[in-house]
Amino acid sequence: MNKHSRRDFVKQTSFLAGGIFSAPLIAGATNYHSGAAGTIKIAVVGCGGRGTGATLQALVARPEVTLVAMADAFRDRLDSCYKTLMSEDASDSKGNKVDLKPKIQVPEENKFTGFDAYKKAIALADVVILTTPPGFRPIHFEEAISQGKHVFMEKPVATDPAGVQKVLAAAAIAKEKKLNVVVGLQRHYQNSYRELFKRKDMIGDIVSAQAWWDNDGVWVNKRKYQQTEMEYQMRNWYYFNWLCGDHITEQHIHNIDVINWFKGGYPVKAQGIGGRQVRKGKEYGEIFDHHYVEFHYADGSILNSQCRHIPGTMSKVDELLVGTKGKIFAGAANIVDYKGKVLYQYDTKLENNPYQTEHDELFDAIVKGEYKFADAENGAKSTMTSILGRMATYSGQVIEWDKAINSGLSIQPKVYDWNAAPPTLPNEDGFYPVAVPGKTTY
Ligand SMILES: NC(=O)c1ccc[n+]([C@@H]2O[C@H](COP(=O)([O-])OP(=O)(O)OC[C@H]3O[C@@H](n4cnc5c(N)ncnc54)[C@H](O)[C@@H]3O)[C@@H](O)[C@H]2O)c1
């Protein structure tokens, strides 16, 4: 059992959205975790690429961290994650070989598969790593917080407004219970961004911004013989909105979130254009291959956001903030005035691996009994921003934040079962319905 409820914490005052509380809360006692003395038990839910990476980063973050349970929808994914972590080739973020075997204590009975696997794995841990496709994050996060666990969860944290609301509700409970929650919007844990953020006033008021996630796109998992429709969509999850949220949510959230962070708020409305120019095959499910969105903030400033998955086009993943006195170029890690004078240049030799820092700081806080991280609210609101963008490009309408977040829109299946029907189904030729601006209403 987690012992957080016995902690006597100093009341916290303020925090940076998605970052660290300005004044860490110090626990009255030494243990903020359970199990044998000096052990922090972790469980991973979603044993794919990021689940494997995040578990490795958690294990090397502190000597106390031990992996005790694993959960995945599929046994083969769980096994390959276990094999990678147990491998003699495992290495840390600096490329040094690490022997994780003594820290991996996952007997067969602690390896769980299927849609309910998460509940059993979460029960065995002090800290859970939630790294499934984002459609499941709200139910997994809600369960972790209800069971009183600290959480590292990947972005995005939902794929629809109903999921965002679920995460916001659980985030409030996490705060009451003083459970640390880190969200994998790792730019908040990256030295260059943190240094730029400290100096953001050098550019005066932020009047506009640009954000890009333009590249070739990602993997495709083709349909296999005798797969049910549910299994096929779960294996090829990137292309189905209930699982992925479209790439504006799944990837471009990183850049949109940076603008929200520096603006200190979230847009009040959005409008945009998008479609699928090259992503025409049935294996691409229902998502677009490009979105361009104007996000309007309450002060009248606008974020011009673009994301594109089209091979052979310009690649750019970056953010630019335009202020009354100058500009912040996130990728170049500098601040420049309107005469072209460089006001600040971050020394990129000091850059860290933010994926590792997320875990170093989270587990450091847990070991010290500190309540330091409450990223879920910002994670949910930045997720909502990206969903707002998708609703705007799919519908071709101006979408208002308040209406969208309170719309109750859920695109999740009614039943999670390998033989159940997912919310979107192919026609007789195997093609899925795709949003048509002007006709699609969400
Ligand atoms: N912060 C970053 O830069 C970053 C980078 C990569 C991925 N991610 C995020 O990590 C998440 C996972 O991405 P990935 O690349 O690891 O995908 P992946 O497909 O490699 O892994 C997802 C795993 O979750 C499993 N899974 C699916 N549904 C499940 C369920 N209901 N219960 C348990 N397991 C389930 C899948 O079988 C799979 O093994 C996504 O949200 C993604 O956006 C973040």
XYZ file of C-alpha atoms and ligand atoms in Angstrom:
486
model
C 0.000 0.000 0.000
C 1.140 3.493 -0.747
C 1.781 5.461 2.415
C 1.264 8.943 1.059
C -1.769 9.496 3.272
C 0.430 9.386 6.351
C 2.594 12.178 5.099
C 2.363 15.556 6.709
C 3.091 17.981 3.940
C 3.714 21.671 4.024
C 0.974 23.371 2.025
C 2.153 24.161 -1.506
C 1.753 27.599 -2.916
C 2.381 27.732 -6.639
C 3.835 25.756 -9.488
C 4.908 26.069 -13.081
C 2.418 24.384 -15.354
C 3.844 21.085 -16.448
C 6.988 21.617 -14.414
C 8.112 21.654 -10.831
C 6.482 23.227 -7.823
C 8.378 26.353 -6.896
C 8.635 25.174 -3.300
C 8.916 21.403 -2.980
C 6.767 19.881 -0.300
C 8.837 17.933 2.142
C 7.342 14.833 3.662
C 7.534 14.445 7.389
C 8.886 10.906 7.174
C 11.408 9.232 4.952
C 9.316 6.684 3.089
C 6.999 7.814 0.311
C 6.712 4.349 -1.106
C 6.100 0.799 -0.027
C 7.789 -2.565 0.000
C 11.124 -3.646 1.355
C 13.212 -0.862 2.814
C 14.678 1.240 0.070
C 12.573 -0.273 -2.700
C 10.292 1.645 -5.027
C 8.111 -0.749 -6.981
C 7.133 0.238 -10.496
C 4.735 -1.251 -13.032
C 4.568 -0.520 -16.740
C 1.243 -0.456 -18.566
C 1.829 -0.462 -22.326
C 5.066 -2.306 -23.079
C 5.831 -0.863 -26.503
C 8.593 1.460 -27.623
C 7.988 4.224 -25.118
C 6.998 1.872 -22.314
C 10.299 0.069 -22.708
C 12.268 3.325 -22.858
C 10.475 4.936 -19.935
C 10.864 1.801 -17.780
C 14.579 1.716 -18.504
C 14.852 5.403 -17.623
C 12.942 4.834 -14.380
C 15.151 1.873 -13.460
C 18.386 3.783 -13.947
C 17.046 6.928 -12.258
C 17.546 5.603 -8.725
C 18.996 2.438 -7.185
C 15.758 1.884 -5.228
C 13.591 1.442 -8.347
C 12.481 -2.134 -9.105
C 10.154 -3.321 -11.847
C 7.585 -5.690 -10.332
C 4.720 -5.875 -12.837
C 4.032 -5.483 -16.529
C 0.780 -5.112 -18.465
C 0.075 -5.063 -22.168
C -2.860 -5.810 -24.406
C -0.646 -8.322 -26.222
C 1.693 -10.979 -24.823
C 4.216 -10.614 -27.660
C 4.672 -6.903 -26.899
C 5.134 -7.605 -23.207
C 7.686 -10.331 -23.952
C 9.725 -8.175 -26.279
C 9.811 -5.351 -23.706
C 10.931 -7.804 -20.994
C 13.620 -9.200 -23.287
C 14.952 -5.737 -24.134
C 15.121 -4.716 -20.486
C 16.847 -7.990 -19.506
C 19.276 -7.756 -22.407
C 23.010 -7.412 -21.895
C 22.902 -4.643 -24.495
C 20.645 -2.387 -22.402
C 22.218 1.052 -22.125
C 21.422 4.359 -20.440
C 20.890 7.733 -22.079
C 24.648 8.309 -22.253
C 25.156 5.009 -24.068
C 26.701 3.244 -21.062
C 25.759 -0.412 -20.686
C 23.505 -1.076 -17.705
C 22.721 -4.402 -16.088
C 19.062 -4.098 -15.169
C 18.495 -7.775 -14.407
C 18.724 -7.429 -10.597
C 16.158 -4.631 -10.761
C 13.644 -6.612 -12.787
C 11.619 -8.849 -10.515
C 8.601 -9.737 -12.598
C 7.547 -13.334 -12.026
C 5.202 -14.913 -14.542
C 2.181 -14.210 -12.336
C 2.953 -10.466 -12.479
C 2.796 -10.344 -16.289
C -0.728 -9.352 -17.269
C -2.337 -9.207 -20.693
C -5.609 -8.025 -22.186
C -7.820 -5.008 -21.651
C -8.027 -5.449 -17.861
C -4.324 -6.070 -17.343
C -3.702 -2.516 -16.129
C -5.714 -2.892 -12.927
C -3.698 -5.856 -11.723
C -0.319 -4.345 -12.576
C -1.162 -0.989 -10.989
C -2.150 -2.758 -7.745
C 1.363 -4.154 -7.312
C 3.292 -0.889 -7.674
C 4.107 2.386 -5.926
C 4.654 4.212 -9.203
C 3.080 3.378 -12.556
C 4.268 4.105 -16.053
C 1.310 4.590 -18.418
C 2.475 4.238 -22.010
C -0.328 2.697 -24.027
C -1.874 4.489 -27.000
C -3.481 7.644 -25.567
C -7.110 6.542 -25.970
C -6.688 4.385 -22.841
C -4.869 6.975 -20.753
C -7.943 8.458 -18.996
C -9.120 5.097 -17.630
C -5.607 4.004 -16.715
C -4.777 7.312 -15.022
C -8.090 7.353 -13.152
C -7.398 3.835 -11.872
C -3.817 4.664 -10.838
C -4.926 7.715 -8.864
C -7.836 5.875 -7.312
C -5.375 3.203 -6.169
C -3.123 5.963 -4.706
C -0.112 5.583 -7.003
C 2.396 8.103 -8.307
C 2.357 8.299 -12.085
C 4.554 8.873 -15.068
C 2.277 9.020 -18.098
C 2.978 9.760 -21.691
C 1.358 12.450 -23.735
C -1.250 12.873 -25.089
C -3.444 12.012 -22.133
C -6.700 11.506 -24.042
C -8.161 11.541 -27.538
C -11.525 13.205 -26.904
C -13.073 15.869 -24.620
C -14.735 13.268 -22.367
C -11.299 11.711 -21.793
C -9.778 15.118 -21.053
C -12.454 15.721 -18.414
C -11.754 12.342 -16.838
C -8.055 13.195 -16.585
C -8.821 16.630 -15.120
C -11.046 15.039 -12.465
C -8.368 12.481 -11.564
C -5.719 15.236 -11.589
C -7.665 17.093 -8.908
C -7.794 13.942 -6.778
C -4.061 13.378 -7.340
C -3.448 16.864 -5.917
C -5.596 16.141 -2.883
C -3.753 12.865 -2.315
C -0.382 14.547 -3.014
C 0.588 12.003 -5.638
C 3.374 13.074 -7.959
C 2.361 13.030 -11.616
C 4.799 13.629 -14.460
C 3.538 13.848 -18.047
C 5.899 13.065 -20.913
C 5.777 16.530 -22.439
C 9.498 16.380 -22.032
C 10.342 19.889 -23.207
C 9.344 20.977 -19.668
C 12.266 18.842 -18.468
C 14.742 19.979 -21.134
C 17.437 22.440 -20.053
C 17.279 24.700 -23.118
C 13.503 25.167 -22.842
C 13.739 25.797 -19.113
C 16.399 28.475 -19.662
C 14.376 30.114 -22.452
C 11.268 30.049 -20.276
C 13.111 31.838 -17.455
C 14.013 34.607 -19.901
C 10.733 34.857 -21.807
C 10.094 38.402 -20.549
C 13.036 39.551 -22.684
C 10.678 39.484 -25.697
C 7.964 41.552 -23.985
C 4.369 40.475 -24.550
C 3.918 37.418 -26.742
C 1.716 38.569 -29.624
C 1.931 35.533 -31.902
C 3.569 32.164 -32.220
C 4.279 29.403 -34.686
C 4.620 25.685 -34.134
C 5.614 22.933 -36.527
C 5.620 19.134 -36.590
C 6.263 18.431 -40.247
C 7.877 15.190 -41.374
C 7.331 11.939 -43.251
C 4.972 10.210 -40.827
C 5.233 6.975 -38.874
C 4.944 3.199 -39.035
C 2.019 1.190 -40.436
C 0.997 -2.277 -39.197
C -0.804 -4.104 -41.972
C -3.876 -6.224 -41.329
C -3.096 -9.894 -40.654
C -5.094 -12.971 -41.529
C -7.848 -13.799 -39.024
C -7.345 -10.680 -36.895
C -10.584 -9.359 -35.463
C -11.302 -5.716 -36.339
C -10.513 -4.775 -32.729
C -7.135 -6.484 -32.805
C -6.280 -4.934 -36.165
C -7.060 -1.414 -34.929
C -5.154 -2.010 -31.690
C -2.090 -3.163 -33.654
C -2.372 -0.318 -36.182
C -3.474 2.191 -33.569
C -1.893 5.302 -35.035
C -4.564 5.539 -37.732
C -7.682 5.353 -35.532
C -8.814 8.391 -33.613
C -10.258 6.653 -30.574
C -6.756 5.291 -29.938
C -4.487 7.990 -31.350
C -6.382 11.266 -31.710
C -4.820 11.962 -35.155
C -1.240 13.175 -35.460
C -2.109 16.743 -34.441
C -2.810 15.257 -31.018
C -0.363 12.390 -30.987
C 2.768 14.319 -31.967
C 2.099 17.999 -32.579
C 0.875 18.328 -28.984
C 4.533 18.791 -28.008
C 4.844 22.042 -29.960
C 1.361 23.331 -29.122
C 2.066 22.667 -25.445
C 5.252 24.763 -25.565
C 3.252 27.740 -26.790
C 0.609 27.232 -24.070
C 3.404 27.005 -21.497
C 5.091 30.226 -22.573
C 1.742 32.001 -23.005
C 0.660 30.840 -19.540
C -2.783 29.796 -20.817
C -4.858 27.944 -23.368
C -6.662 29.110 -26.507
C -10.279 30.248 -26.393
C -11.060 29.123 -29.950
C -9.544 27.622 -33.080
C -10.183 27.341 -36.789
C -8.173 25.529 -39.397
C -7.833 23.504 -42.558
C -6.652 19.969 -43.141
C -7.122 16.779 -45.077
C -5.343 13.739 -46.525
C -3.418 14.353 -49.701
C -1.269 11.221 -49.857
C -2.570 9.118 -46.981
C -5.170 7.427 -49.163
C -4.719 3.690 -48.533
C -7.035 1.697 -46.305
C -4.100 0.989 -43.964
C -4.178 4.691 -42.987
C -7.546 4.324 -41.255
C -9.228 7.663 -40.731
C -6.546 10.242 -39.855
C -5.485 13.269 -41.913
C -1.975 13.847 -43.229
C -1.957 17.631 -42.673
C -3.559 20.207 -40.386
C -3.056 23.987 -40.232
C -4.754 25.690 -37.298
C -5.077 29.223 -35.947
C -5.415 29.004 -32.185
C -6.740 32.241 -30.670
C -5.796 33.136 -27.082
C -7.906 35.380 -24.835
C -5.521 38.322 -25.278
C -5.969 38.262 -29.072
C -2.644 36.606 -29.819
C -2.609 33.746 -32.310
C -0.673 30.526 -32.578
C -0.262 29.393 -36.183
C 0.202 25.672 -35.914
C 1.002 23.225 -38.670
C 1.643 19.519 -38.751
C 2.190 17.381 -41.798
C 2.947 13.723 -42.427
C 3.890 13.688 -46.110
C 7.077 11.993 -47.341
C 9.376 14.145 -49.450
C 8.283 17.452 -47.910
C 10.144 19.861 -45.602
C 10.955 18.426 -42.189
C 10.654 20.762 -39.238
C 9.766 20.236 -35.582
C 10.073 23.553 -33.771
C 8.423 26.498 -32.034
C 8.745 30.272 -32.426
C 7.377 32.888 -30.050
C 7.007 36.443 -31.338
C 6.971 39.216 -28.729
C 6.740 42.991 -28.725
C 10.500 43.263 -28.160
C 11.916 40.169 -29.846
C 11.548 36.505 -30.653
C 12.310 33.190 -28.993
C 13.559 30.530 -31.388
C 13.155 27.269 -29.474
C 15.092 25.039 -31.875
C 18.030 27.440 -32.093
C 17.653 27.964 -28.327
C 18.098 31.711 -28.567
C 16.372 35.034 -28.090
C 16.804 37.734 -30.715
C 15.625 41.374 -30.826
C 14.173 43.163 -33.852
C 17.570 44.513 -34.878
C 18.843 40.954 -35.137
C 20.901 41.195 -31.944
C 21.152 37.898 -30.086
C 20.003 38.750 -26.559
C 20.508 35.226 -25.235
C 22.002 32.030 -26.625
C 21.678 28.787 -24.693
C 24.898 26.775 -24.649
C 23.736 23.578 -26.331
C 26.686 21.676 -24.820
C 24.704 21.849 -21.562
C 21.642 20.161 -23.063
C 20.302 17.148 -21.158
C 18.292 14.110 -22.147
C 14.841 15.237 -20.972
C 13.403 11.708 -21.137
C 15.905 10.714 -18.454
C 15.494 13.921 -16.461
C 11.737 13.307 -16.159
C 12.466 10.114 -14.260
C 15.496 11.413 -12.361
C 13.423 14.248 -10.910
C 10.277 12.193 -10.307
C 12.030 9.382 -8.448
C 14.280 11.803 -6.592
C 11.137 13.505 -5.244
C 9.559 10.178 -4.297
C 12.680 8.968 -2.502
C 12.850 12.220 -0.547
C 9.123 12.081 0.260
C 8.452 15.285 -1.641
C 5.288 16.231 -3.470
C 6.697 18.122 -6.402
C 4.937 17.296 -9.684
C 1.372 17.943 -10.794
C 1.613 17.802 -14.575
C -1.731 16.161 -15.315
C -3.847 19.309 -15.490
C -1.559 20.961 -18.010
C -1.179 17.645 -19.853
C -4.974 17.435 -20.139
C -5.373 21.050 -21.262
C -2.608 20.842 -23.854
C -4.177 17.584 -25.050
C -7.489 19.458 -25.267
C -5.810 22.202 -27.308
C -4.685 19.659 -29.883
C -8.170 18.052 -29.924
C -9.653 21.531 -30.439
C -7.410 21.824 -33.489
C -8.598 18.457 -34.812
C -12.243 19.413 -34.276
C -11.584 22.630 -36.224
C -9.857 20.952 -39.179
C -12.355 18.086 -39.356
C -15.385 20.366 -39.270
C -14.044 23.456 -41.048
C -15.788 25.512 -38.359
C -14.638 27.883 -35.627
C -14.562 25.750 -32.479
C -14.748 27.387 -29.064
C -12.788 25.929 -26.171
C -15.589 26.091 -23.611
C -18.093 24.389 -25.863
C -15.627 21.735 -26.992
C -14.255 20.776 -23.587
C -17.782 20.602 -22.171
C -19.237 18.820 -25.209
C -19.053 15.401 -23.582
C -17.802 14.089 -26.933
C -16.488 10.556 -26.545
C -15.126 8.511 -29.437
C -14.329 5.438 -27.325
C -15.763 1.938 -27.831
C -18.701 0.959 -25.656
C -17.053 -2.398 -24.916
C -13.371 -3.345 -24.767
C -13.210 -6.876 -26.061
C -11.338 -8.551 -28.909
C -14.632 -9.407 -30.588
C -16.353 -6.074 -29.929
C -16.860 -3.498 -32.674
C -14.542 -0.474 -32.513
C -16.222 2.914 -32.989
C -15.147 3.230 -36.620
C -15.616 0.378 -39.081
C -14.461 -0.180 -42.668
C -16.790 -0.368 -45.646
C -16.933 -3.518 -47.772
C -13.755 -2.467 -49.604
C -11.885 -1.993 -46.335
C -11.860 1.816 -46.322
C -12.801 3.846 -43.253
C -14.919 7.001 -43.151
C -12.759 10.137 -43.158
C -13.834 13.579 -41.901
C -15.069 16.001 -44.569
C -14.861 19.691 -43.614
C -18.220 21.348 -44.077
C -20.014 18.076 -43.431
C -18.348 16.582 -40.349
C -19.844 18.178 -37.279
C -17.190 17.612 -34.596
N 7.215 11.918 -25.243
C 7.606 11.433 -26.399
O 8.442 12.001 -27.091
C 7.026 10.135 -26.882
C 7.725 9.351 -27.800
C 7.145 8.165 -28.230
C 5.884 7.802 -27.779
N 5.223 8.599 -26.893
C 3.872 8.251 -26.454
O 3.886 6.993 -25.796
C 2.659 6.309 -26.046
C 2.971 4.932 -26.615
O 3.654 5.081 -27.827
P 4.636 3.939 -28.380
O 5.405 4.567 -29.470
O 5.341 3.311 -27.255
O 3.572 2.927 -29.003
P 3.746 1.332 -29.100
O 2.720 0.850 -30.060
O 5.164 0.987 -29.361
O 3.373 0.845 -27.643
C 2.080 0.883 -27.102
C 1.890 -0.414 -26.321
O 0.670 -0.340 -25.577
C 0.028 -1.605 -25.689
N -1.393 -1.426 -25.405
C -2.363 -0.967 -26.227
N -3.524 -0.899 -25.581
C -3.305 -1.350 -24.322
C -4.130 -1.540 -23.190
N -5.424 -1.211 -23.210
N -3.581 -2.022 -22.066
C -2.267 -2.349 -22.026
N -1.427 -2.209 -23.090
C -1.958 -1.702 -24.211
C 0.326 -2.045 -27.097
O 0.104 -3.410 -27.296
C 1.777 -1.644 -27.228
O 2.662 -2.635 -26.775
C 1.851 7.211 -26.967
O 0.969 7.992 -26.227
C 2.894 8.106 -27.590
O 2.405 9.375 -27.974
C 5.777 9.735 -26.429
